[in-house]
GROMACS .gro file of C-alpha atoms in nm:
model
   98
    1UNK     CA    1   9.458  12.745  10.886
    2UNK     CA    2   9.733  12.763  10.677
    3UNK     CA    3  10.109  12.698  10.793
    4UNK     CA    4  10.354  12.976  10.708
    5UNK     CA    5  10.723  12.907  10.645
    6UNK     CA    6  10.782  13.039  10.999
    7UNK     CA    7  10.544  12.751  11.126
    8UNK     CA    8  10.751  12.507  10.911
    9UNK     CA    9  11.091  12.636  10.993
   10UNK     CA   10  10.970  12.600  11.383
   11UNK     CA   11  10.873  12.231  11.302
   12UNK     CA   12  11.207  12.178  11.136
   13UNK     CA   13  11.376  12.321  11.443
   14UNK     CA   14  11.194  12.115  11.638
   15UNK     CA   15  11.268  11.788  11.442
   16UNK     CA   16  11.677  11.914  11.407
   17UNK     CA   17  11.637  11.898  11.052
   18UNK     CA   18  11.848  12.181  10.874
   19UNK     CA   19  11.587  12.367  10.601
   20UNK     CA   20  11.708  12.597  10.345
   21UNK     CA   21  11.423  12.881  10.276
   22UNK     CA   22  11.359  12.710   9.962
   23UNK     CA   23  11.278  12.416  10.142
   24UNK     CA   24  11.076  12.592  10.360
   25UNK     CA   25  10.864  12.727  10.085
   26UNK     CA   26  10.814  12.440   9.940
   27UNK     CA   27  10.726  12.222  10.209
   28UNK     CA   28  10.461  12.452  10.387
   29UNK     CA   29  10.196  12.415  10.108
   30UNK     CA   30  10.272  12.050  10.139
   31UNK     CA   31  10.215  12.043  10.489
   32UNK     CA   32   9.874  12.185  10.446
   33UNK     CA   33   9.742  11.922  10.215
   34UNK     CA   34   9.843  11.687  10.487
   35UNK     CA   35   9.670  11.883  10.758
   36UNK     CA   36   9.362  11.934  10.547
   37UNK     CA   37   9.372  11.530  10.466
   38UNK     CA   38   9.401  11.472  10.859
   39UNK     CA   39   9.071  11.700  10.951
   40UNK     CA   40   8.894  11.586  10.679
   41UNK     CA   41   8.909  11.231  10.842
   42UNK     CA   42   8.849  11.348  11.162
   43UNK     CA   43   8.530  11.434  11.031
   44UNK     CA   44   8.441  11.151  10.902
   45UNK     CA   45   8.484  10.978  11.237
   46UNK     CA   46   8.234  10.997  11.484
   47UNK     CA   47   8.211  10.906  11.863
   48UNK     CA   48   8.064  10.563  11.786
   49UNK     CA   49   8.377  10.503  11.574
   50UNK     CA   50   8.679  10.375  11.835
   51UNK     CA   51   9.018  10.493  11.734
   52UNK     CA   52   9.237  10.211  11.606
   53UNK     CA   53   9.591  10.210  11.474
   54UNK     CA   54   9.559   9.949  11.246
   55UNK     CA   55   9.256   9.838  11.018
   56UNK     CA   56   9.251   9.514  11.061
   57UNK     CA   57   9.261   9.353  11.406
   58UNK     CA   58   9.630   9.185  11.475
   59UNK     CA   59   9.678   8.810  11.651
   60UNK     CA   60  10.024   8.678  11.744
   61UNK     CA   61  10.097   8.462  11.574
   62UNK     CA   62  10.343   8.260  11.706
   63UNK     CA   63  10.328   7.972  11.945
   64UNK     CA   64  10.295   7.946  12.306
   65UNK     CA   65  10.629   7.909  12.497
   66UNK     CA   66  10.617   7.567  12.626
   67UNK     CA   67  10.891   7.417  12.868
   68UNK     CA   68  10.965   7.101  12.690
   69UNK     CA   69  11.227   6.809  12.771
   70UNK     CA   70  11.545   6.894  12.572
   71UNK     CA   71  11.854   6.682  12.521
   72UNK     CA   72  12.128   6.633  12.792
   73UNK     CA   73  12.425   6.815  12.782
   74UNK     CA   74  12.638   6.542  12.718
   75UNK     CA   75  12.496   6.408  12.442
   76UNK     CA   76  12.507   6.787  12.236
   77UNK     CA   77  12.829   6.842  12.342
   78UNK     CA   78  12.973   6.466  12.185
   79UNK     CA   79  12.901   6.584  11.845
   80UNK     CA   80  13.120   6.900  11.911
   81UNK     CA   81  13.438   6.924  11.726
   82UNK     CA   82  13.559   7.108  12.072
   83UNK     CA   83  13.440   7.141  12.422
   84UNK     CA   84  13.565   7.349  12.698
   85UNK     CA   85  13.402   7.379  13.069
   86UNK     CA   86  13.106   7.219  12.913
   87UNK     CA   87  13.026   7.429  12.664
   88UNK     CA   88  13.146   7.476  12.266
   89UNK     CA   89  13.476   7.579  12.228
   90UNK     CA   90  13.503   7.814  11.932
   91UNK     CA   91  13.812   8.002  11.731
   92UNK     CA   92  13.865   8.400  11.904
   93UNK     CA   93  13.719   8.604  11.637
   94UNK     CA   94  13.815   8.919  11.835
   95UNK     CA   95  14.141   9.077  11.854
   96UNK     CA   96  14.357   9.086  12.177
   97UNK     CA   97  14.267   9.475  12.196
   98UNK     CA   98  13.906   9.395  12.271
   0.00000   0.00000   0.00000
């Protein structure tokens, strides 16, 4: 089933894209090619092929989040140029109006 320019106009409206009549004429056949490609893939995939989002399995490459002892606050803040209320003191970067 070929897409008409009215179909493309409706899709553009749903996507909130403003297309000129020239764009509608140009995009209708291009979208037909895309829909045909998707249909051909659907024909190849049988019931024994599970749907996937990636061609290769994905694995998490991050390490496990483990709780470990850290430096005491006094040791960390001891190297800071300025400390206030047990926190690093840094210069203000926002104006007073913020």
